[in-house]
CSV table of N, CA and C in Angstrom, one decimal:
chain,number,residue,atom,x,y,z
H,1,GLU,N,-63.4,185.4,-50.6
H,1,GLU,CA,-64.1,185.5,-49.4
H,1,GLU,C,-63.5,184.5,-48.4
H,2,ARG,N,-63.3,184.9,-47.2
H,2,ARG,CA,-62.8,183.9,-46.2
H,2,ARG,C,-64.0,183.1,-45.7
H,3,THR,N,-63.8,181.9,-45.3
H,3,THR,CA,-64.9,181.0,-44.9
H,3,THR,C,-64.7,180.4,-43.5
H,4,GLU,N,-63.6,180.7,-42.9
H,4,GLU,CA,-63.3,180.1,-41.6
H,4,GLU,C,-64.2,180.7,-40.5
H,5,THR,N,-64.9,179.8,-39.8
H,5,THR,CA,-65.8,180.3,-38.7
H,5,THR,C,-65.0,180.6,-37.5
H,6,ILE,N,-65.2,181.8,-37.0
H,6,ILE,CA,-64.5,182.2,-35.8
H,6,ILE,C,-65.3,182.3,-34.6
H,7,VAL,N,-66.6,182.5,-34.7
H,7,VAL,CA,-67.6,182.6,-33.6
H,7,VAL,C,-68.9,182.0,-34.1
H,8,SER,N,-69.5,181.2,-33.2
H,8,SER,CA,-70.8,180.6,-33.5
H,8,SER,C,-71.8,181.1,-32.5
H,9,LEU,N,-72.9,181.7,-32.9
H,9,LEU,CA,-73.9,182.3,-32.0
H,9,LEU,C,-75.2,181.6,-32.2
H,10,SER,N,-75.8,181.1,-31.1
H,10,SER,CA,-77.0,180.3,-31.3
H,10,SER,C,-78.1,180.8,-30.4
H,11,SER,N,-79.3,180.6,-30.8
H,11,SER,CA,-80.5,181.0,-30.0
H,11,SER,C,-80.9,179.9,-29.1
H,12,ASP,N,-80.3,178.8,-29.1
H,12,ASP,CA,-80.7,177.6,-28.3
H,12,ASP,C,-80.1,177.9,-26.9
H,13,ASP,N,-81.0,178.3,-26.0
H,13,ASP,CA,-80.5,178.7,-24.6
H,13,ASP,C,-81.2,177.8,-23.6
H,14,ASP,N,-81.0,176.5,-23.6
H,14,ASP,CA,-81.6,175.6,-22.7
H,14,ASP,C,-81.3,176.0,-21.2
H,15,ASP,N,-82.3,176.5,-20.5
H,15,ASP,CA,-82.1,177.0,-19.2
H,15,ASP,C,-81.8,175.9,-18.2
H,16,ASP,N,-82.0,174.7,-18.5
H,16,ASP,CA,-81.8,173.6,-17.6
H,16,ASP,C,-80.3,173.1,-17.6
H,17,ASP,N,-79.5,173.7,-18.5
H,17,ASP,CA,-78.1,173.3,-18.7
H,17,ASP,C,-77.2,174.4,-18.9
H,18,ASP,N,-76.3,174.7,-17.9
H,18,ASP,CA,-75.4,175.8,-18.0
H,18,ASP,C,-74.1,175.4,-18.8
H,19,ASP,N,-74.1,174.3,-19.4
H,19,ASP,CA,-72.9,173.8,-20.1
H,19,ASP,C,-72.7,174.6,-21.4
H,20,ASP,N,-71.7,175.4,-21.4
H,20,ASP,CA,-71.4,176.2,-22.6
H,20,ASP,C,-70.4,175.6,-23.6
H,21,GLY,N,-70.1,174.4,-23.3
H,21,GLY,CA,-69.2,173.7,-24.2
H,21,GLY,C,-67.7,173.8,-23.7
H,22,ALA,N,-67.5,174.6,-22.7
H,22,ALA,CA,-66.1,174.8,-22.2
H,22,ALA,C,-65.9,173.9,-21.0
H,23,GLU,N,-64.7,173.5,-20.8
H,23,GLU,CA,-64.3,172.7,-19.6
H,23,GLU,C,-64.6,173.5,-18.3
H,24,GLU,N,-64.9,172.8,-17.2
H,24,GLU,CA,-65.2,173.5,-16.0
H,24,GLU,C,-64.1,174.4,-15.6
H,25,GLY,N,-64.4,175.7,-15.3
H,25,GLY,CA,-63.4,176.6,-14.8
H,25,GLY,C,-62.7,177.4,-16.0
H,26,ILE,N,-63.1,177.0,-17.2
H,26,ILE,CA,-62.5,177.7,-18.4
H,26,ILE,C,-63.6,178.5,-19.1
H,27,GLU,N,-63.4,179.8,-19.3
H,27,GLU,CA,-64.4,180.6,-20.0
H,27,GLU,C,-64.2,180.5,-21.5
H,28,PRO,N,-65.2,180.5,-22.3
H,28,PRO,CA,-65.0,180.5,-23.7
H,28,PRO,C,-64.2,181.7,-24.2
H,29,GLU,N,-63.5,181.6,-25.3
H,29,GLU,CA,-62.6,182.7,-25.7
H,29,GLU,C,-63.3,183.6,-26.7
H,30,TYR,N,-64.7,183.7,-26.7
H,30,TYR,CA,-65.4,184.5,-27.7
H,30,TYR,C,-66.5,185.2,-26.9
H,31,PRO,N,-66.9,186.4,-27.4
H,31,PRO,CA,-68.0,187.1,-26.8
H,31,PRO,C,-69.3,186.6,-27.3
H,32,ALA,N,-70.4,186.9,-26.6
H,32,ALA,CA,-71.7,186.5,-27.1
H,32,ALA,C,-72.1,187.2,-28.4
H,33,TRP,N,-71.6,188.4,-28.5
H,33,TRP,CA,-71.8,189.2,-29.8
H,33,TRP,C,-70.5,189.9,-30.1
H,34,THR,N,-70.4,190.2,-31.4
H,34,THR,CA,-69.2,191.0,-31.8
H,34,THR,C,-69.5,192.4,-31.9
H,35,PRO,N,-68.5,193.3,-31.6
H,35,PRO,CA,-68.7,194.8,-31.7
H,35,PRO,C,-69.0,195.3,-33.1
H,36,HIS,N,-69.7,196.4,-33.2
H,36,HIS,CA,-70.1,197.0,-34.5
H,36,HIS,C,-68.9,198.0,-34.9
H,37,CYS,N,-68.5,197.9,-36.1
H,37,CYS,CA,-67.5,198.8,-36.6
H,37,CYS,C,-67.6,199.0,-38.1
H,38,PRO,N,-68.4,200.0,-38.5
H,38,PRO,CA,-68.7,200.1,-40.0
H,38,PRO,C,-67.5,200.5,-40.8
H,39,ALA,N,-66.5,201.2,-40.1
H,39,ALA,CA,-65.3,201.7,-40.9
H,39,ALA,C,-64.3,200.6,-41.2
H,40,GLY,N,-64.2,199.6,-40.5
H,40,GLY,CA,-63.2,198.6,-40.8
H,40,GLY,C,-63.5,197.2,-40.2
H,41,PRO,N,-64.6,196.6,-40.6
H,41,PRO,CA,-64.9,195.3,-40.0
H,41,PRO,C,-63.8,194.3,-40.5
H,42,ASN,N,-63.5,193.3,-39.6
H,42,ASN,CA,-62.6,192.2,-40.0
H,42,ASN,C,-63.3,190.9,-40.1
H,43,ALA,N,-64.7,190.9,-39.9
H,43,ALA,CA,-65.5,189.7,-39.9
H,43,ALA,C,-66.9,190.1,-40.4
H,44,ALA,N,-67.7,189.1,-40.8
H,44,ALA,CA,-69.0,189.3,-41.2
H,44,ALA,C,-69.9,188.2,-40.5
H,45,LEU,N,-71.2,188.4,-40.5
H,45,LEU,CA,-72.1,187.4,-40.0
H,45,LEU,C,-72.9,186.7,-41.1
H,46,ARG,N,-73.2,185.4,-40.9
H,46,ARG,CA,-74.0,184.7,-41.8
H,46,ARG,C,-74.8,183.6,-41.0
H,47,TRP,N,-75.9,183.2,-41.6
H,47,TRP,CA,-76.6,182.0,-41.0
H,47,TRP,C,-75.7,180.8,-41.1
H,48,SER,N,-75.7,180.1,-40.0
H,48,SER,CA,-74.7,179.0,-39.9
H,48,SER,C,-75.2,177.6,-40.4
H,49,SER,N,-76.4,177.5,-40.9
H,49,SER,CA,-76.9,176.2,-41.2
H,49,SER,C,-77.9,176.3,-42.4
H,50,THR,N,-77.9,175.3,-43.2
H,50,THR,CA,-78.9,175.2,-44.3
H,50,THR,C,-80.3,175.0,-43.7
H,51,THR,N,-80.5,174.6,-42.5
H,51,THR,CA,-81.8,174.4,-41.9
H,51,THR,C,-82.4,175.7,-41.3
H,52,THR,N,-81.6,176.8,-41.4
H,52,THR,CA,-82.0,178.0,-40.8
H,52,THR,C,-83.3,178.6,-41.5
H,53,SER,N,-83.4,178.3,-42.8
H,53,SER,CA,-84.5,178.8,-43.6
H,53,SER,C,-85.8,178.3,-43.0
H,54,GLU,N,-85.8,177.0,-42.5
H,54,GLU,CA,-87.0,176.5,-41.9
H,54,GLU,C,-87.4,177.3,-40.6
H,55,TRP,N,-86.4,177.6,-39.8
H,55,TRP,CA,-86.6,178.3,-38.6
H,55,TRP,C,-87.1,179.7,-38.8
H,56,LEU,N,-86.6,180.3,-39.9
H,56,LEU,CA,-87.0,181.7,-40.2
H,56,LEU,C,-88.5,181.8,-40.6
H,57,SER,N,-89.0,180.7,-41.1
H,57,SER,CA,-90.4,180.7,-41.5
H,57,SER,C,-91.4,180.4,-40.4
H,58,LEU,N,-90.9,180.0,-39.2
H,58,LEU,CA,-91.8,179.6,-38.1
H,58,LEU,C,-92.3,180.9,-37.4
H,59,PRO,N,-93.6,180.8,-36.9
H,59,PRO,CA,-94.1,181.9,-36.1
H,59,PRO,C,-93.4,181.9,-34.7
H,60,LEU,N,-93.4,183.1,-34.0
H,60,LEU,CA,-92.7,183.2,-32.8
H,60,LEU,C,-93.1,182.2,-31.7
H,61,PRO,N,-94.4,181.9,-31.5
H,61,PRO,CA,-94.7,180.9,-30.5
H,61,PRO,C,-94.1,179.5,-30.8
H,62,GLU,N,-94.0,179.2,-32.0
H,62,GLU,CA,-93.4,177.9,-32.4
H,62,GLU,C,-91.9,177.9,-32.1
H,63,LEU,N,-91.2,179.0,-32.4
H,63,LEU,CA,-89.8,179.1,-32.1
H,63,LEU,C,-89.6,179.0,-30.6
H,64,ARG,N,-90.4,179.6,-29.8
H,64,ARG,CA,-90.3,179.5,-28.3
H,64,ARG,C,-90.5,178.0,-27.8
H,65,ARG,N,-91.4,177.3,-28.5
H,65,ARG,CA,-91.6,175.9,-28.1
H,65,ARG,C,-90.5,175.0,-28.4
H,66,ARG,N,-89.8,175.3,-29.5
H,66,ARG,CA,-88.7,174.4,-29.9
H,66,ARG,C,-87.4,174.7,-29.1
H,67,ARG,N,-87.2,174.0,-28.0
H,67,ARG,CA,-86.1,174.3,-27.1
H,67,ARG,C,-84.9,173.4,-27.3
H,68,SER,N,-85.0,172.5,-28.3
H,68,SER,CA,-83.9,171.6,-28.5
H,68,SER,C,-83.4,171.8,-29.9
H,69,GLY,N,-82.2,171.4,-30.2
H,69,GLY,CA,-81.6,171.5,-31.5
H,69,GLY,C,-80.8,172.8,-31.6
H,70,GLN,N,-80.4,173.1,-32.8
H,70,GLN,CA,-79.6,174.2,-33.1
H,70,GLN,C,-80.3,175.6,-33.0
H,71,GLY,N,-81.6,175.6,-33.5
H,71,GLY,CA,-82.3,176.9,-33.5
H,71,GLY,C,-81.7,177.8,-34.5
H,72,LEU,N,-82.0,179.1,-34.3
H,72,LEU,CA,-81.4,180.1,-35.2
H,72,LEU,C,-80.0,180.4,-34.8
H,73,SER,N,-79.0,180.2,-35.7
H,73,SER,CA,-77.6,180.3,-35.3
H,73,SER,C,-76.9,181.2,-36.4
H,74,LEU,N,-76.1,182.1,-35.9
H,74,LEU,CA,-75.2,182.9,-36.7
H,74,LEU,C,-73.8,182.4,-36.5
H,75,GLU,N,-73.0,182.7,-37.4
H,75,GLU,CA,-71.5,182.5,-37.2
H,75,GLU,C,-70.8,183.7,-37.8
H,76,ALA,N,-69.8,184.1,-37.1
H,76,ALA,CA,-68.9,185.2,-37.6
H,76,ALA,C,-67.8,184.5,-38.4
H,77,TYR,N,-67.5,185.1,-39.5
H,77,TYR,CA,-66.4,184.5,-40.3
H,77,TYR,C,-65.4,185.7,-40.7
H,78,ALA,N,-64.1,185.3,-40.8
H,78,ALA,CA,-63.1,186.3,-41.0
H,78,ALA,C,-63.1,186.8,-42.4
H,79,LEU,N,-63.0,188.2,-42.6
H,79,LEU,CA,-62.9,188.8,-43.9
H,79,LEU,C,-61.5,188.9,-44.3
H,80,ARG,N,-60.6,188.8,-43.3
H,80,ARG,CA,-59.1,188.9,-43.5
H,80,ARG,C,-58.5,188.2,-42.4
H,81,ASP,N,-57.2,188.0,-42.4
H,81,ASP,CA,-56.5,187.3,-41.3
H,81,ASP,C,-56.7,188.2,-40.1
H,82,ILE,N,-57.0,187.6,-39.0
H,82,ILE,CA,-57.1,188.3,-37.7
H,82,ILE,C,-56.0,187.8,-36.8
H,83,GLU,N,-55.3,188.7,-36.2
H,83,GLU,CA,-54.2,188.4,-35.4
H,83,GLU,C,-54.7,187.9,-34.0
H,84,GLU,N,-53.9,187.1,-33.4
H,84,GLU,CA,-54.2,186.6,-32.0
H,84,GLU,C,-54.3,187.8,-31.1
H,85,GLY,N,-55.4,187.8,-30.3
H,85,GLY,CA,-55.6,188.9,-29.4
H,85,GLY,C,-56.3,190.1,-30.0
H,86,GLU,N,-56.5,190.2,-31.4
H,86,GLU,CA,-57.2,191.3,-32.0
H,86,GLU,C,-58.7,191.1,-31.8
H,87,GLU,N,-59.4,192.2,-31.6
H,87,GLU,CA,-60.8,192.2,-31.4
H,87,GLU,C,-61.5,191.9,-32.8
H,88,VAL,N,-62.6,191.2,-32.7
H,88,VAL,CA,-63.4,190.9,-33.9
H,88,VAL,C,-64.5,192.0,-34.0
H,89,TYR,N,-64.5,192.6,-35.2
H,89,TYR,CA,-65.5,193.6,-35.5
H,89,TYR,C,-66.3,193.3,-36.7
H,90,VAL,N,-67.6,193.6,-36.7
H,90,VAL,CA,-68.5,193.4,-37.8
H,90,VAL,C,-69.2,194.7,-38.1
H,91,ASP,N,-69.7,194.8,-39.3
H,91,ASP,CA,-70.6,196.0,-39.7
H,91,ASP,C,-72.0,195.5,-39.7
H,92,TYR,N,-72.8,195.9,-38.7
H,92,TYR,CA,-74.2,195.5,-38.7
H,92,TYR,C,-75.1,196.2,-39.7
H,93,GLY,N,-74.6,197.3,-40.3
H,93,GLY,CA,-75.3,198.0,-41.3
H,93,GLY,C,-75.9,199.3,-40.8
H,94,ARG,N,-76.3,200.2,-41.7
H,94,ARG,CA,-76.8,201.5,-41.4
H,94,ARG,C,-78.1,201.4,-40.6
H,95,GLY,N,-79.0,200.5,-41.0
H,95,GLY,CA,-80.3,200.4,-40.3
H,95,GLY,C,-80.1,200.1,-38.8
H,96,TRP,N,-79.2,199.1,-38.5
H,96,TRP,CA,-78.9,198.8,-37.1
H,96,TRP,C,-78.3,200.0,-36.4
H,97,GLU,N,-77.3,200.6,-37.0
H,97,GLU,CA,-76.7,201.8,-36.4
H,97,GLU,C,-77.7,202.9,-36.1
H,98,GLY,N,-78.5,203.2,-37.0
H,98,GLY,CA,-79.6,204.2,-36.8
H,98,GLY,C,-80.5,203.9,-35.7
H,99,ALA,N,-80.9,202.6,-35.6
H,99,ALA,CA,-81.8,202.2,-34.6
H,99,ALA,C,-81.1,202.2,-33.2
H,100,TRP,N,-79.8,201.9,-33.2
H,100,TRP,CA,-79.1,202.0,-31.9
H,100,TRP,C,-79.0,203.5,-31.4
H,101,TYR,N,-78.7,204.4,-32.3
H,101,TYR,CA,-78.7,205.8,-31.9
H,101,TYR,C,-80.0,206.3,-31.5
H,102,ASP,N,-81.1,205.9,-32.2
H,102,ASP,CA,-82.4,206.3,-31.7
H,102,ASP,C,-82.7,205.7,-30.3
H,103,HIS,N,-82.3,204.5,-30.1
H,103,HIS,CA,-82.5,203.9,-28.7
H,103,HIS,C,-81.7,204.7,-27.7
H,104,LEU,N,-80.5,205.1,-28.0
H,104,LEU,CA,-79.7,205.8,-27.0
H,104,LEU,C,-80.3,207.2,-26.7
H,105,GLU,N,-80.9,207.9,-27.7
H,105,GLU,CA,-81.5,209.2,-27.5
H,105,GLU,C,-82.7,209.1,-26.6
H,106,GLY,N,-83.4,208.0,-26.7
H,106,GLY,CA,-84.6,207.8,-25.9
H,106,GLY,C,-84.4,207.1,-24.6
H,107,TRP,N,-83.2,206.7,-24.2
H,107,TRP,CA,-83.0,205.9,-23.1
H,107,TRP,C,-82.7,206.7,-21.9
H,108,ASN,N,-83.3,206.4,-20.7
H,108,ASN,CA,-83.0,207.1,-19.5
H,108,ASN,C,-82.4,206.0,-18.5
H,109,ALA,N,-81.1,205.9,-18.4
H,109,ALA,CA,-80.5,204.9,-17.6
H,109,ALA,C,-80.9,204.9,-16.1
H,110,ARG,N,-81.1,206.1,-15.6
H,110,ARG,CA,-81.4,206.2,-14.2
H,110,ARG,C,-82.7,205.6,-13.8
H,111,GLY,N,-83.7,205.9,-14.6
H,111,GLY,CA,-85.1,205.4,-14.4
H,111,GLY,C,-85.4,204.2,-15.2
H,112,ALA,N,-84.5,203.8,-16.0
H,112,ALA,CA,-84.7,202.6,-16.9
H,112,ALA,C,-86.0,202.7,-17.7
H,113,GLU,N,-86.3,203.9,-18.1
H,113,GLU,CA,-87.5,204.1,-18.9
H,113,GLU,C,-87.1,204.9,-20.1
H,114,ARG,N,-88.0,204.9,-21.1
H,114,ARG,CA,-87.7,205.7,-22.3
H,114,ARG,C,-88.1,207.1,-22.0
H,115,LYS,N,-87.3,208.1,-22.5
H,115,LYS,CA,-87.7,209.5,-22.4
H,115,LYS,C,-88.8,209.8,-23.3
H,116,GLU,N,-89.7,210.7,-23.0
H,116,GLU,CA,-90.8,211.1,-23.8
H,116,GLU,C,-90.4,212.3,-24.6
């Protein structure tokens, strides 16, 4: 199994600070989320910290109050060598894919409401 972290995704979104870790005028070279590809993923997601288990046991109001620190963080790691410029794909699983298609069937983009 590959262990090199290629993307780190965090729930810590301090609204008072727009610093994304990049130098001014330079955009990060990774997306906020990686695309779904069940047929041939080249990466996988995992919790990025041993302290994540503490965060997973907290009720939602407590998670919202904790605005500092790492929070819930995922990292994408390579399943194989990924070439420079190659898109990173993960398999979110059948449950996610089914929920996504259910969402698409019920979505009305024009009215931004769910279809009945």
